[in-house]
Coordinates of C-alpha atoms in Angstrom, one line a residue:
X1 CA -24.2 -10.2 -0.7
X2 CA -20.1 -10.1 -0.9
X3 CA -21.0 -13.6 -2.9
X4 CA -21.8 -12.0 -5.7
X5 CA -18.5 -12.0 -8.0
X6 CA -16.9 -14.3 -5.1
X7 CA -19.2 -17.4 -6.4
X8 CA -17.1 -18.1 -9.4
X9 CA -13.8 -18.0 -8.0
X10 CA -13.8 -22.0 -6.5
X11 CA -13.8 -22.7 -10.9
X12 CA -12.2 -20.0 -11.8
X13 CA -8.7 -20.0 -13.3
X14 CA -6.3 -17.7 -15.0
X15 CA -7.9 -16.6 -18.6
X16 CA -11.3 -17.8 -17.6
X17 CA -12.8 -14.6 -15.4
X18 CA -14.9 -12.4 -17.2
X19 CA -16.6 -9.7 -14.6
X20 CA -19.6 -7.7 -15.4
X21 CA -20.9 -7.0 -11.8
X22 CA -20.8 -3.1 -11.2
X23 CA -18.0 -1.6 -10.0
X24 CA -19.3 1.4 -8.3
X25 CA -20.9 1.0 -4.7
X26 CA -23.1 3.4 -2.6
X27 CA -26.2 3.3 -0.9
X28 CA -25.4 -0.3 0.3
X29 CA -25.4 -1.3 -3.2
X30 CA -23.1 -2.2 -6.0
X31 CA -24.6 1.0 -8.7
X32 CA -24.7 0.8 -12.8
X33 CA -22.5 3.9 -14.2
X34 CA -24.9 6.5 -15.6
X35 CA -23.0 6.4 -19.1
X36 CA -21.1 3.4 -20.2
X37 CA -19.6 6.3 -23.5
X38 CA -16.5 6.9 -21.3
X39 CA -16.1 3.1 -20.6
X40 CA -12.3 1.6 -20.3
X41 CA -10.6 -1.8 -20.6
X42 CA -9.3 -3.3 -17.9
X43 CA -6.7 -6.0 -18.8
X44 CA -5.8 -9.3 -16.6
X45 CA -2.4 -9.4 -16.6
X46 CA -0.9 -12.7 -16.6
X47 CA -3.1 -13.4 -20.2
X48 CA -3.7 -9.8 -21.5
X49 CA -7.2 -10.5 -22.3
X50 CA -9.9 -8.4 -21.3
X51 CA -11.2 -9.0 -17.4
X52 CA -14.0 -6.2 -17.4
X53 CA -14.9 -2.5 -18.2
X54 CA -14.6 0.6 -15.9
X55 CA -16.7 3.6 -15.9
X56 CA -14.8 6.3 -14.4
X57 CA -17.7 7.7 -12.2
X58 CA -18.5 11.7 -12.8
X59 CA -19.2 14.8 -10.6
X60 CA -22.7 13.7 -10.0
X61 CA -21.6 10.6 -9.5
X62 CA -19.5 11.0 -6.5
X63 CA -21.7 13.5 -5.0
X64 CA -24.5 10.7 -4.2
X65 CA -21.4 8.7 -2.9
X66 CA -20.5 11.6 -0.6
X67 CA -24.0 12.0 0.5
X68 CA -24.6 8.6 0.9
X69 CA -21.3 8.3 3.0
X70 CA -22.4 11.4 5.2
X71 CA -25.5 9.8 6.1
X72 CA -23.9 6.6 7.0
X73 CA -21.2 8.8 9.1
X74 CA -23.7 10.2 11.0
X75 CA -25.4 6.9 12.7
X76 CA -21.3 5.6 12.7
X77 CA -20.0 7.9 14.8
X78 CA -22.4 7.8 17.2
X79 CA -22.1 4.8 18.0
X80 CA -19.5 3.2 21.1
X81 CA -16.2 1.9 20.0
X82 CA -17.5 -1.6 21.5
X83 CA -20.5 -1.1 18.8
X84 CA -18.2 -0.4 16.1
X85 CA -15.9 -2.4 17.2
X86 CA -18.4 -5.6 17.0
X87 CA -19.5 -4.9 13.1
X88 CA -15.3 -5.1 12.7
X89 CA -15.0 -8.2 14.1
X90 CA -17.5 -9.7 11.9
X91 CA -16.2 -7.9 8.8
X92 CA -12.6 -9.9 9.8
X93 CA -14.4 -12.8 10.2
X94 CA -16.0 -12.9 7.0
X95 CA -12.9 -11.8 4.9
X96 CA -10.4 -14.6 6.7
X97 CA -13.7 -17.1 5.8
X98 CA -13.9 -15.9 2.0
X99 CA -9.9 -15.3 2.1
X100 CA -9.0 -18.0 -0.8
X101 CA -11.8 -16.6 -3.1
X102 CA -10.7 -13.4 -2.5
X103 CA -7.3 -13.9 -3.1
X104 CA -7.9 -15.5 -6.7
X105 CA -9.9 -12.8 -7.5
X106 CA -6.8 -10.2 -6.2
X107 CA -4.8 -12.2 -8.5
X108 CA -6.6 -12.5 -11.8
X109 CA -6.9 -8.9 -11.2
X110 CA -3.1 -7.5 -10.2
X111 CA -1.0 -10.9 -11.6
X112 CA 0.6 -11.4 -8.3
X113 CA 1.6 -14.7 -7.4
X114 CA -1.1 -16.7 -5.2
X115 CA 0.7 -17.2 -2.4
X116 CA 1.2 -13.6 -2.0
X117 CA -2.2 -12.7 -2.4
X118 CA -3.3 -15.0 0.2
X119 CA -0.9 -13.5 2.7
X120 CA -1.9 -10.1 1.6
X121 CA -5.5 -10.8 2.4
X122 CA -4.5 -12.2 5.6
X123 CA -3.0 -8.7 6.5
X124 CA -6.5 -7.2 5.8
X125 CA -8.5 -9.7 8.1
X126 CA -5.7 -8.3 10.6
X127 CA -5.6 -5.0 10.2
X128 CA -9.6 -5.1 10.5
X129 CA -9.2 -6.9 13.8
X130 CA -7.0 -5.3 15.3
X131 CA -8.4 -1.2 14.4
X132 CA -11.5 -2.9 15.8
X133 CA -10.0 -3.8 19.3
X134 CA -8.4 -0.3 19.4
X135 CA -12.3 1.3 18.3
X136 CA -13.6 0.7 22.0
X137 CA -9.8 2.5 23.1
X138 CA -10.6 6.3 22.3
X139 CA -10.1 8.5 25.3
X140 CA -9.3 11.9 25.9
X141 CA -7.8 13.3 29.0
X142 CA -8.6 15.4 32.2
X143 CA -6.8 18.2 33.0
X144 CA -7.5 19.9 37.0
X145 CA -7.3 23.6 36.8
X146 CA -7.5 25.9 39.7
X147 CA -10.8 26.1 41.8
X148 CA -12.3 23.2 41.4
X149 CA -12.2 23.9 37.5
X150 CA -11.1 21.8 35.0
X151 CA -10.5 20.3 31.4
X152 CA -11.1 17.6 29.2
X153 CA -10.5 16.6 25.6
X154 CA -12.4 14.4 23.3
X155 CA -11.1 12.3 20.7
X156 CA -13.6 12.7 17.5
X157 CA -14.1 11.6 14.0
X158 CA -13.4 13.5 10.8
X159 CA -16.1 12.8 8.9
X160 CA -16.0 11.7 5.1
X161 CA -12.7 10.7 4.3
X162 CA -11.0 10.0 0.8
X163 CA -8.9 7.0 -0.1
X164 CA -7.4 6.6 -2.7
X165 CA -5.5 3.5 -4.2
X166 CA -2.6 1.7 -5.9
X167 CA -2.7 -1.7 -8.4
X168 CA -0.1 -3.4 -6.5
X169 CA -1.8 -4.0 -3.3
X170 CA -5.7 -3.3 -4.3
X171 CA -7.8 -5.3 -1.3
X172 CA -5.1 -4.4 1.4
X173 CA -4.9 -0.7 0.4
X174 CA -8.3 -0.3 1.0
X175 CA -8.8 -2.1 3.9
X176 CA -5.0 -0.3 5.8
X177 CA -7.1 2.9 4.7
X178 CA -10.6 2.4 5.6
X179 CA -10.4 -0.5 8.9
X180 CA -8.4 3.2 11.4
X181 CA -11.1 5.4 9.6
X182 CA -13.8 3.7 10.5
X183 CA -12.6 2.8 14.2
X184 CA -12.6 6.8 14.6
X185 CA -16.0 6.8 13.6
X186 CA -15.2 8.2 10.1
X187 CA -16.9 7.3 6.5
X188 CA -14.6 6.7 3.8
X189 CA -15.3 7.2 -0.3
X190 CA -12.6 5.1 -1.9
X191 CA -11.1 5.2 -5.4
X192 CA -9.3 1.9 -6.3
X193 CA -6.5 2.3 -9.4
X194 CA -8.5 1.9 -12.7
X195 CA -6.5 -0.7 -13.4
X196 CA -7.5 -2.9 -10.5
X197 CA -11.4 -2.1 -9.8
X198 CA -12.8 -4.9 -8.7
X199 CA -12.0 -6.6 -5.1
X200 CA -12.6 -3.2 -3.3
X201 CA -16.1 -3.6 -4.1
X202 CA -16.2 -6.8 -2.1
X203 CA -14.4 -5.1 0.7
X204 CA -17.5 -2.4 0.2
X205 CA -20.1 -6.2 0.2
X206 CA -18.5 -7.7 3.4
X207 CA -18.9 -3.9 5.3
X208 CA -22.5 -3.8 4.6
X209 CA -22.9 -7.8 5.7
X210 CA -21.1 -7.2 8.6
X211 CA -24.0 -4.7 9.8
X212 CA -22.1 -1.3 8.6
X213 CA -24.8 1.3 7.9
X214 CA -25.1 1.8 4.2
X215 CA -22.7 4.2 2.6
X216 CA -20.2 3.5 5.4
X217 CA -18.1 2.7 2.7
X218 CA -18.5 3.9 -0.6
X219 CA -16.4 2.7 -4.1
X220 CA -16.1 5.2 -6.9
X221 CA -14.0 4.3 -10.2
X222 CA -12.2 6.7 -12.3
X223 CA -8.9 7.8 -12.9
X224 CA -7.3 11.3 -12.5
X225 CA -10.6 13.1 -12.8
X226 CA -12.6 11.0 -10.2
X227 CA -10.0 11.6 -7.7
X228 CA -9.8 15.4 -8.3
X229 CA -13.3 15.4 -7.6
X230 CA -12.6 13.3 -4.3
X231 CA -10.2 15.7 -3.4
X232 CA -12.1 18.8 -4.4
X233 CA -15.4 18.0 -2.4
X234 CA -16.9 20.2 0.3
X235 CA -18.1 16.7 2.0
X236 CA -14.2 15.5 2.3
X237 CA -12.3 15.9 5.5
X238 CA -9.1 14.3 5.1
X239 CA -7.6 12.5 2.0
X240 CA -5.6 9.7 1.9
X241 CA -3.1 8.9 -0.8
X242 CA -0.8 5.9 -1.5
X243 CA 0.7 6.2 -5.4
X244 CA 3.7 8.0 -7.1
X245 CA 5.3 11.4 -5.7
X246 CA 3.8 13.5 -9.0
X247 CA 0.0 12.3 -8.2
X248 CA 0.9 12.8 -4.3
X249 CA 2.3 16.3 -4.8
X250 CA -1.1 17.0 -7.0
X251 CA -3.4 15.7 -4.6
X252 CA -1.7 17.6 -2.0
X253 CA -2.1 20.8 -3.4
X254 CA -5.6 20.1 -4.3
X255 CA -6.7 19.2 -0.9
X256 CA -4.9 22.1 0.2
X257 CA -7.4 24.5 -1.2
X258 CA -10.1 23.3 1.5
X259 CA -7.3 22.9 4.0
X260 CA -8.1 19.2 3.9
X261 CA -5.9 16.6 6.0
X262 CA -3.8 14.6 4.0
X263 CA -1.9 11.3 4.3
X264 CA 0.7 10.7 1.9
X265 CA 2.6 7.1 1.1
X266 CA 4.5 7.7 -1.9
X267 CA 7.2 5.9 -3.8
X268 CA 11.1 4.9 -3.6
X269 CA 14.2 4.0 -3.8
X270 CA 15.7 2.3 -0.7
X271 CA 18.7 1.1 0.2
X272 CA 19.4 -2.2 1.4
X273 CA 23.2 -2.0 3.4
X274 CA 25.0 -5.3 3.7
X275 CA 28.1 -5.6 5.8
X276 CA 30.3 -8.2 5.3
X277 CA 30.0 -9.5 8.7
X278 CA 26.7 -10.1 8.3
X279 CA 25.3 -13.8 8.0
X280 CA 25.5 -14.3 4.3
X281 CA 22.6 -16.9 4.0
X282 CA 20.2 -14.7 5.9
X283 CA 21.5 -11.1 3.8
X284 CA 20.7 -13.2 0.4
X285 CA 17.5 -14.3 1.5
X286 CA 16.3 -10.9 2.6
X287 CA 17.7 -9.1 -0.7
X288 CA 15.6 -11.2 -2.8
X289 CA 12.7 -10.4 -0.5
X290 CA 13.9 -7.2 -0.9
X291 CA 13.7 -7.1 -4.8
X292 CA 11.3 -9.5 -6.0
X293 CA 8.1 -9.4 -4.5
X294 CA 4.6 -8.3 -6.5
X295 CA 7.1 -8.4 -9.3
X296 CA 9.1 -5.9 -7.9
X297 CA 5.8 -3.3 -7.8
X298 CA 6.0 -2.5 -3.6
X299 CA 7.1 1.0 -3.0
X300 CA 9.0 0.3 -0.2
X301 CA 11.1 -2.0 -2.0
X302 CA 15.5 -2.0 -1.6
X303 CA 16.5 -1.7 -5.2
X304 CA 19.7 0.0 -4.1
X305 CA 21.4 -3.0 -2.5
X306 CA 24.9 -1.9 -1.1
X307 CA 27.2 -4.8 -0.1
X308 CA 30.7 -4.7 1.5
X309 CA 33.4 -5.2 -1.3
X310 CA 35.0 -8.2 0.6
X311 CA 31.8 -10.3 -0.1
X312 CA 30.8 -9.0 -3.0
X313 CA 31.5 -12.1 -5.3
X314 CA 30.0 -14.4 -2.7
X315 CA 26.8 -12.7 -2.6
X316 CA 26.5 -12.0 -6.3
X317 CA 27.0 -15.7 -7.2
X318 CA 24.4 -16.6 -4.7
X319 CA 21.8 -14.0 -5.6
X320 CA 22.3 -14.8 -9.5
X321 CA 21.9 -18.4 -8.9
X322 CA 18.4 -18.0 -7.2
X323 CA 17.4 -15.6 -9.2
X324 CA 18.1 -17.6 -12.5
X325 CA 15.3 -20.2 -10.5
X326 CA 12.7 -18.1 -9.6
X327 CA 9.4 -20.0 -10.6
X328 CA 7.9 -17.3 -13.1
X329 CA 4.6 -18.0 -14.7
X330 CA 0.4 -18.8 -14.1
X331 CA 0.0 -16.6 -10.7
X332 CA -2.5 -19.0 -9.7
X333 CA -0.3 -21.9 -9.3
X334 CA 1.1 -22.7 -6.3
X335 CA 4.5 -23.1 -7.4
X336 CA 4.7 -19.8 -8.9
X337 CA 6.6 -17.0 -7.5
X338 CA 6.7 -14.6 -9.7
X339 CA 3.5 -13.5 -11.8
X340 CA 2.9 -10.6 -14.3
X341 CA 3.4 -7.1 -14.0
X342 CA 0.2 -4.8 -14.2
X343 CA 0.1 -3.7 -17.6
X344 CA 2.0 -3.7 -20.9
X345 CA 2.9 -0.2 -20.5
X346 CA 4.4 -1.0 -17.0
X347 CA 6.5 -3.7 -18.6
X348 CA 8.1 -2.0 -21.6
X349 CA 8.5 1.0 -18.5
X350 CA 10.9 -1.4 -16.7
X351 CA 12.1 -3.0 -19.9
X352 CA 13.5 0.3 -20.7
X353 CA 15.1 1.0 -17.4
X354 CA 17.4 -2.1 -17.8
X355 CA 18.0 -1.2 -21.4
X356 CA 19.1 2.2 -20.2
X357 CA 21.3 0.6 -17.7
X358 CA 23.3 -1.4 -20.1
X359 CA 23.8 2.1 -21.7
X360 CA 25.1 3.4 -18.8
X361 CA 27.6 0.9 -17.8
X362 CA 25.6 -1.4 -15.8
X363 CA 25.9 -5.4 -16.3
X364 CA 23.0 -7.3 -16.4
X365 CA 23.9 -11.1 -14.6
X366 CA 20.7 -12.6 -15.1
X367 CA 17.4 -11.4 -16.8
X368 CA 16.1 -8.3 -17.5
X369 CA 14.5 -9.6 -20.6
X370 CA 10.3 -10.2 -21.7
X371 CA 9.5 -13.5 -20.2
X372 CA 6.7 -15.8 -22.3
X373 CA 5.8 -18.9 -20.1
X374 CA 5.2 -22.4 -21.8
X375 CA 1.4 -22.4 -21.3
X376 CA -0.4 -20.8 -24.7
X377 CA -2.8 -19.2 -22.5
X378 CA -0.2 -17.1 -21.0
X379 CA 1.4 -15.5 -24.3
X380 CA -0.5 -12.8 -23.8
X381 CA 1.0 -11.6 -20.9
X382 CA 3.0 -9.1 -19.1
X383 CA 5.9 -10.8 -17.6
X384 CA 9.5 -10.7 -17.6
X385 CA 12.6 -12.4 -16.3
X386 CA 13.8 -10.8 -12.6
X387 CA 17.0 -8.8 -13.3
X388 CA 20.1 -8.2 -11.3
X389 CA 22.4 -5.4 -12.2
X390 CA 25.8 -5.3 -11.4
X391 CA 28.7 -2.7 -11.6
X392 CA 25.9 0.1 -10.9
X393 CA 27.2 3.7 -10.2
X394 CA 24.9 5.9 -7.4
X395 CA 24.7 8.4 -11.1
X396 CA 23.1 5.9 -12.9
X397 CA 19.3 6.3 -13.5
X398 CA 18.4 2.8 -12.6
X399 CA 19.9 3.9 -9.4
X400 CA 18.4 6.9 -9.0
X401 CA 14.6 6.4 -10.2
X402 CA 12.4 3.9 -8.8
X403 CA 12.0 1.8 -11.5
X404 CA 8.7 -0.6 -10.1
X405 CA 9.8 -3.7 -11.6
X406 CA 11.8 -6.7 -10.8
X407 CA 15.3 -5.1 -11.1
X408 CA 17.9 -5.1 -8.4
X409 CA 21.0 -3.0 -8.3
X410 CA 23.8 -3.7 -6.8
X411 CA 27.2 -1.2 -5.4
X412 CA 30.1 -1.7 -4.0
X413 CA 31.1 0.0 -0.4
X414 CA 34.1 0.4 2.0
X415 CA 33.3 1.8 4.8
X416 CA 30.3 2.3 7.0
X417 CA 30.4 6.2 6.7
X418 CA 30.5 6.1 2.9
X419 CA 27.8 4.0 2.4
X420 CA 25.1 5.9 4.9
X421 CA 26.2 9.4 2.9
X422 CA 25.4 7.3 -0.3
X423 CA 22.4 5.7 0.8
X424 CA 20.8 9.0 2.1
X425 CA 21.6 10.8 -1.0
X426 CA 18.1 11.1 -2.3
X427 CA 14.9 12.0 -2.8
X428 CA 13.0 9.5 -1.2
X429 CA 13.2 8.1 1.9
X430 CA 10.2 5.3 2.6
X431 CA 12.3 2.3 4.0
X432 CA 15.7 0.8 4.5
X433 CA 17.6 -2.3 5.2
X434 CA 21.2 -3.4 7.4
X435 CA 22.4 -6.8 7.7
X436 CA 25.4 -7.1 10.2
X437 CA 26.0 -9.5 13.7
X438 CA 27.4 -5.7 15.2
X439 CA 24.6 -4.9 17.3
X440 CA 26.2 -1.2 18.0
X441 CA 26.9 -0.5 14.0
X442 CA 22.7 -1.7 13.5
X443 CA 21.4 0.7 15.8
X444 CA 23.7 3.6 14.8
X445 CA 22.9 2.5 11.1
X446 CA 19.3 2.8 11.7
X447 CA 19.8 5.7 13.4
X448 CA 21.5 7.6 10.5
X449 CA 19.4 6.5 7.7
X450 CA 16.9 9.1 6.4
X451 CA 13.8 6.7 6.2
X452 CA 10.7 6.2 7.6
X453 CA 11.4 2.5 8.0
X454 CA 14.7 0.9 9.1
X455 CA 14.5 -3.3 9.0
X456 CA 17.4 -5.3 10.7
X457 CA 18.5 -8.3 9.3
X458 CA 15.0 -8.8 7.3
X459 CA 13.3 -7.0 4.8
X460 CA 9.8 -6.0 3.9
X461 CA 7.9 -7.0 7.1
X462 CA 5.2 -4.9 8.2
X463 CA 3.0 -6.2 10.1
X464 CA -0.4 -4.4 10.7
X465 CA 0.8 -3.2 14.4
X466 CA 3.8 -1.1 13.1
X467 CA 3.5 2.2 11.8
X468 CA 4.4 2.6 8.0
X469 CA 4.9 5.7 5.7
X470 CA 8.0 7.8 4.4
X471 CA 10.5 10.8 5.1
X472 CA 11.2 13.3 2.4
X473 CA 9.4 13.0 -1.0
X474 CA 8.5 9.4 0.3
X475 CA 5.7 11.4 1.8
X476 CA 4.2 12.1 5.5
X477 CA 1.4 10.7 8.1
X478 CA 1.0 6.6 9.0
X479 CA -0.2 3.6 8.4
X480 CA -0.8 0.6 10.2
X481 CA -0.4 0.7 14.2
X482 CA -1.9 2.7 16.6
X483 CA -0.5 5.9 16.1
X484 CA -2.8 6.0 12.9
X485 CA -5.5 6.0 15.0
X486 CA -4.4 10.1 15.0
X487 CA -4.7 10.6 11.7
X488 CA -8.1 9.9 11.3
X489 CA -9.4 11.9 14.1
X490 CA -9.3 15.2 15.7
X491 CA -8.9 16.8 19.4
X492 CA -11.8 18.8 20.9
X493 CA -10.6 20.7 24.2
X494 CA -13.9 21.4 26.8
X495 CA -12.8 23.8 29.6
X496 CA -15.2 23.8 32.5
X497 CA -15.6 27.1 34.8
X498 CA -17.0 25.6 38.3
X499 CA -16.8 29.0 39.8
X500 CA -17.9 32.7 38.4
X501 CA -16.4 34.1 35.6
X502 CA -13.3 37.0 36.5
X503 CA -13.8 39.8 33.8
X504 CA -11.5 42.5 33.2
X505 CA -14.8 44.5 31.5

């Protein structure tokens, strides 16, 4: 079943995919677009070629999805946790089996480097595993009233729920949205980006194989249209969102008209605060980890990197200096670090940010400039050189708008209480970063900074146990750990009269 595109990937290598399964998938089954005159190009990214064609599914289309994923809701959540949690475990199983196809296929898709991918579909095998062991955990409580009478609550499913996607994390987005869903005993109709259509499908394959009911998990294509329809539709119980603040805000408002349940994990622009007591080696390390993964395209990213003005030169000269090295090139090598960004558009996007920045005032140290890799196959391609900008003001737009590319700013601070009033002073507040040996300042950093996220002395780990999402335009709800596990489900109170009933009538 999940085979199906997943066969060519042991022979397949960058330039060489061409896809022309279907892209949509209900009914337990991958399902041809009922028009092919609205049909779209999707690009691979490190080439530029052509990988396949989308069909952005219409309002008849994800109707039968709906249906088809309210059918399969209604065997799911009936079922025991242990049940569900069994049909989990062997979805895990079969994604970390199939993880290096999968991957490949993640790449030639999104551009990302290989060795990313393959950690990123690790996450997913995790994230299913460990939603399954908490399936089998759902409890309510029991509350004694007077008399003998008493309480209870019951923890219940949704329904239908919505996800909808980004491009820079395609298989793990829909796996962090659908693996808590289903554990509740939801369905979920999922909307990958257009741009990246085709592994969620196999996530949809390797469901049904693992003994989901058909329709547990449904895949609809589109663009803005498709997912007004998601978020428009009677069947839909909660929606969840991960993309820019402007789409959040609008799918927001849109499931607000049938009082839908929302999640929202939106962009940003977070600050990464080094002190100069910090150890150097480790604050370097964690800046570039900071920066430069998926090409810069992760949300949760520290493009505002504040660092102490004593060790300013010393850390400049070291980041510069890595920088200058990183491996840039074919994302399915091994030795590559740094693969393509998403689309042309995307590129000249962050091309112009730098541009702007020079402008402005800023200094670019190292890169910032299209990148063409030696390899004729790749001239096609999106990439670009990983930039570091230097003598950045907190005015500057670089500094202000998340700019989704490999860019790093970096500013100058004194003291500990001008650098939390500068890092707080915005609009978004998904994640943050503070690299110090002062145990008190970490904790009262942490404390002060207005993010959903604070790391200490590392950067951009989140693993599947610990809750994710944003403060302030960065959005609201979870992901990841068991606290999501509320987000997908809803509280029944039963109150139980063991004696007769005292009317006032």
């Amino acid at each position: 079943m999940a085979q199906s595109v997943l066969d060519a990937m042991p022979g397949a290598s960058t330039g060489s995919l061409l896809v022309t399964d279907h892209l949509n998938y209900w009914d337990g089954k991958r399902v041809a677009p009922r028009s092919s005159t609205d049909a779209e190009d999707v690009f691979e990214p490190a080439t530029g070629r052509v990988l396949c064609q989308l069909v952005p599914c219409q309002a008849e289309e994800v109707d039968e999805a709906m249906r088809s994923a309210h059918a399969a809701y209604l065997k799911w959540s009936k079922m025991s946790g242990m049940e569900r949690a069994r049909v989990m475990l062997e979805a895990a199983r079969i994604i970390r089996e199939r993880r290096d196809q999968i991957a490949k296929l993640e790449v030639i898709n999104n551009g990302k480097s290989i060795t990313e991918a393959l950690a990123d579909i690790d996450f997913a095998w995790q994230c299913v595993e460990y939603y399954a062991g908490l399936a089998a955990t759902l409890a309510g409580q029991h509350i004694q009233l007077p008399n003998g009478s008493f309480a209870y609550t019951r923890r219940e499913a949704l329904g239908v729920c919505a996800g909808i996607g980004a491009w820079n994390y395609p298989f793990q987005i829909a796996v962090v949205k659908s693996a808590p869903a289903m554990a509740c005993g939801n369905a979920m109709v999922f909307k990958p980006s257009p741009m990246t259509p085709v592994t969620a499908v196999v996530l949809a394959e390797i469901y049904k194989e693992a003994g989901a009911p058909d329709g547990l998990f449904c895949v609809v294509q589109g663009g803005a249209q498709t997912g007004s329809l998601l978020c428009q539709h009677p069947i839909v119980a909660k929606v969840s969102f991960t993309g820019s603040v402007p789409t959040g805000k609008k799918v927001m408002e849109m499931s607000a008209k049938g009082v839908k349940q929302v999640t929202l994990e939106l962009g940003g622009k977070s600050p990464l605060i080094i002190f100069k007591d910090c150890e150097l080696e480790n604050a370097i390390k964690g800046a570039l980890m900071a920066n430069f993964l998926t090409q810069g395209q992760v949300c949760c990213n520290g493009t505002r990197v504040f660092v102490q003005r004593e060790i300013m030169p010393k850390f400049l000269e070291e980041v510069v200096k890595r920088t200058k090295v990183i491996p840039v090139g074919d994302p399915l090598l091994d030795s590559t670090r740094m693969g393509a960004l998403i689309s042309r558009p995307q590129l000249d996007k962050v091309l112009g940010f730098v541009s702007q920045a020079k402008k402005q005032g800023a200094k670019v140290l190292c890169g910032g400039e299209p990148f063409t890799p030696s390899d004729p196959k790749l001239a096609g391609g999106y990439f670009m050189s990983p930039c570091v900008l230097d003598n950045c003001r907190d005015d500057m737009t670089c500094v202000k708008e998340e700019i989704f590319g490999p860019v790093m700013s970096v500013m100058a601070f004194d003291t500990e209480e001008e650098v939390l009033k500068r890092a707080n002073d915005t609009t978004f507040g998904l994640a943050s970063g503070v690299f110090t040996r002062d145990i008190s300042r970490a904790h009262r950093v942490a404390e002060n900074l207005q993010a959903g996220t604070c790391f200490i002395n590392n950067y951009n780990v989140s693993p599947v146990e610990v809750p994710f999402g944003g403060y302030k335009n960065s959005g609201f709800g979870r992901e990841n750990g068991q606290v999501t596990i509320e987000y997908y489900s809803q509280l029944k109170t039963v109150v139980v009269e063991m004696g007769d009933v005292e009317s006032l009538f």
